[in-house]
CSV table of C-alpha atoms in Angstrom, one decimal:
chain,number,residue,atom,x,y,z
E,572,MET,CA,-31.5,-37.5,14.8
E,573,GLU,CA,-27.9,-38.3,13.7
E,574,ALA,CA,-28.6,-36.8,10.3
E,575,ASP,CA,-29.9,-33.6,11.9
E,576,GLN,CA,-26.7,-33.5,14.0
E,577,LEU,CA,-24.5,-34.0,10.9
E,578,ARG,CA,-26.5,-31.2,9.1
E,579,VAL,CA,-26.0,-28.8,12.1
E,580,ASN,CA,-22.3,-29.7,12.2
E,581,GLY,CA,-22.1,-29.1,8.4
E,582,TYR,CA,-23.7,-25.7,8.7
E,583,SER,CA,-21.5,-24.8,11.6
E,584,GLU,CA,-18.4,-25.8,9.5
E,585,ILE,CA,-19.7,-23.7,6.6
E,586,GLU,CA,-20.2,-20.7,8.8
E,587,ARG,CA,-16.6,-21.1,10.3
E,588,GLU,CA,-15.2,-21.4,6.8
E,589,LYS,CA,-17.2,-18.3,5.6
E,590,MET,CA,-15.8,-16.3,8.6
E,591,ASN,CA,-12.3,-17.5,7.8
E,592,LEU,CA,-12.7,-16.3,4.2
E,593,ILE,CA,-14.1,-13.0,5.3
E,594,ASN,CA,-11.2,-12.5,7.7
E,595,SER,CA,-8.6,-13.5,5.1
E,596,THR,CA,-10.2,-11.1,2.6
E,597,TYR,CA,-10.1,-8.3,5.1
E,598,LYS,CA,-6.4,-9.0,5.8
E,599,ILE,CA,-5.6,-9.0,2.1
E,600,LEU,CA,-7.4,-5.7,1.7
E,601,GLU,CA,-5.4,-4.2,4.5
E,602,GLN,CA,-2.2,-5.4,2.9
E,603,LEU,CA,-3.3,-3.9,-0.5
E,604,GLU,CA,-4.0,-0.6,1.2
E,605,GLN,CA,-0.6,-0.6,2.9
E,606,LEU,CA,1.0,-1.4,-0.5
E,607,GLU,CA,-0.9,1.4,-2.1
E,608,ASN,CA,0.2,3.8,0.6
E,609,TYR,CA,3.8,2.7,0.2
E,610,LYS,CA,3.6,3.2,-3.6
E,611,ASN,CA,2.2,6.7,-3.2
E,612,GLU,CA,4.9,7.5,-0.6
E,613,THR,CA,7.6,6.2,-3.0
E,614,ILE,CA,6.1,8.3,-5.9
E,615,TYR,CA,6.1,11.4,-3.8
E,616,PHE,CA,9.7,10.8,-2.6
E,617,GLU,CA,10.9,10.3,-6.2
E,618,GLN,CA,9.0,13.4,-7.3
E,619,GLN,CA,10.6,15.5,-4.6
E,620,ARG,CA,14.0,14.1,-5.5
E,621,ALA,CA,13.6,15.0,-9.1
E,622,ILE,CA,12.4,18.5,-8.2
E,623,ASN,CA,15.4,19.0,-5.9
E,624,GLU,CA,17.8,17.8,-8.7
E,625,VAL,CA,16.2,20.3,-11.1
E,626,ARG,CA,16.5,23.1,-8.5
E,627,GLN,CA,20.1,22.3,-7.9
E,628,GLY,CA,20.8,22.3,-11.6
E,629,VAL,CA,19.1,25.7,-12.0
E,630,PHE,CA,21.0,27.1,-9.0
E,631,GLN,CA,24.3,25.9,-10.4
E,632,GLN,CA,23.6,27.4,-13.8
E,633,ALA,CA,22.6,30.7,-12.2
E,634,LEU,CA,25.7,30.7,-10.1
E,635,GLN,CA,27.9,30.0,-13.1
E,636,GLY,CA,26.2,32.8,-14.9
E,637,ALA,CA,26.8,35.2,-12.1
E,638,LEU,CA,30.4,34.1,-11.8
E,639,GLY,CA,30.8,34.6,-15.6
E,640,THR,CA,29.3,38.1,-15.3
E,641,LEU,CA,31.7,39.0,-12.5
E,642,ASN,CA,34.7,37.7,-14.4
């Protein structure tokens, strides 16, 4: 009877540990998803910044060209 109780307790402990591992894995996956989202947002932000810098450069060149034509 004591052996049966130990076996039942052992199985219960295994199930608890299994659930803890599943929960930990789920939390890690959520963190990875958040990091992926942050990475994508950062890439998008950097792309927009680069595009704006190019636009500003093109605009300045066009303005300088127009001023040169006027002069």
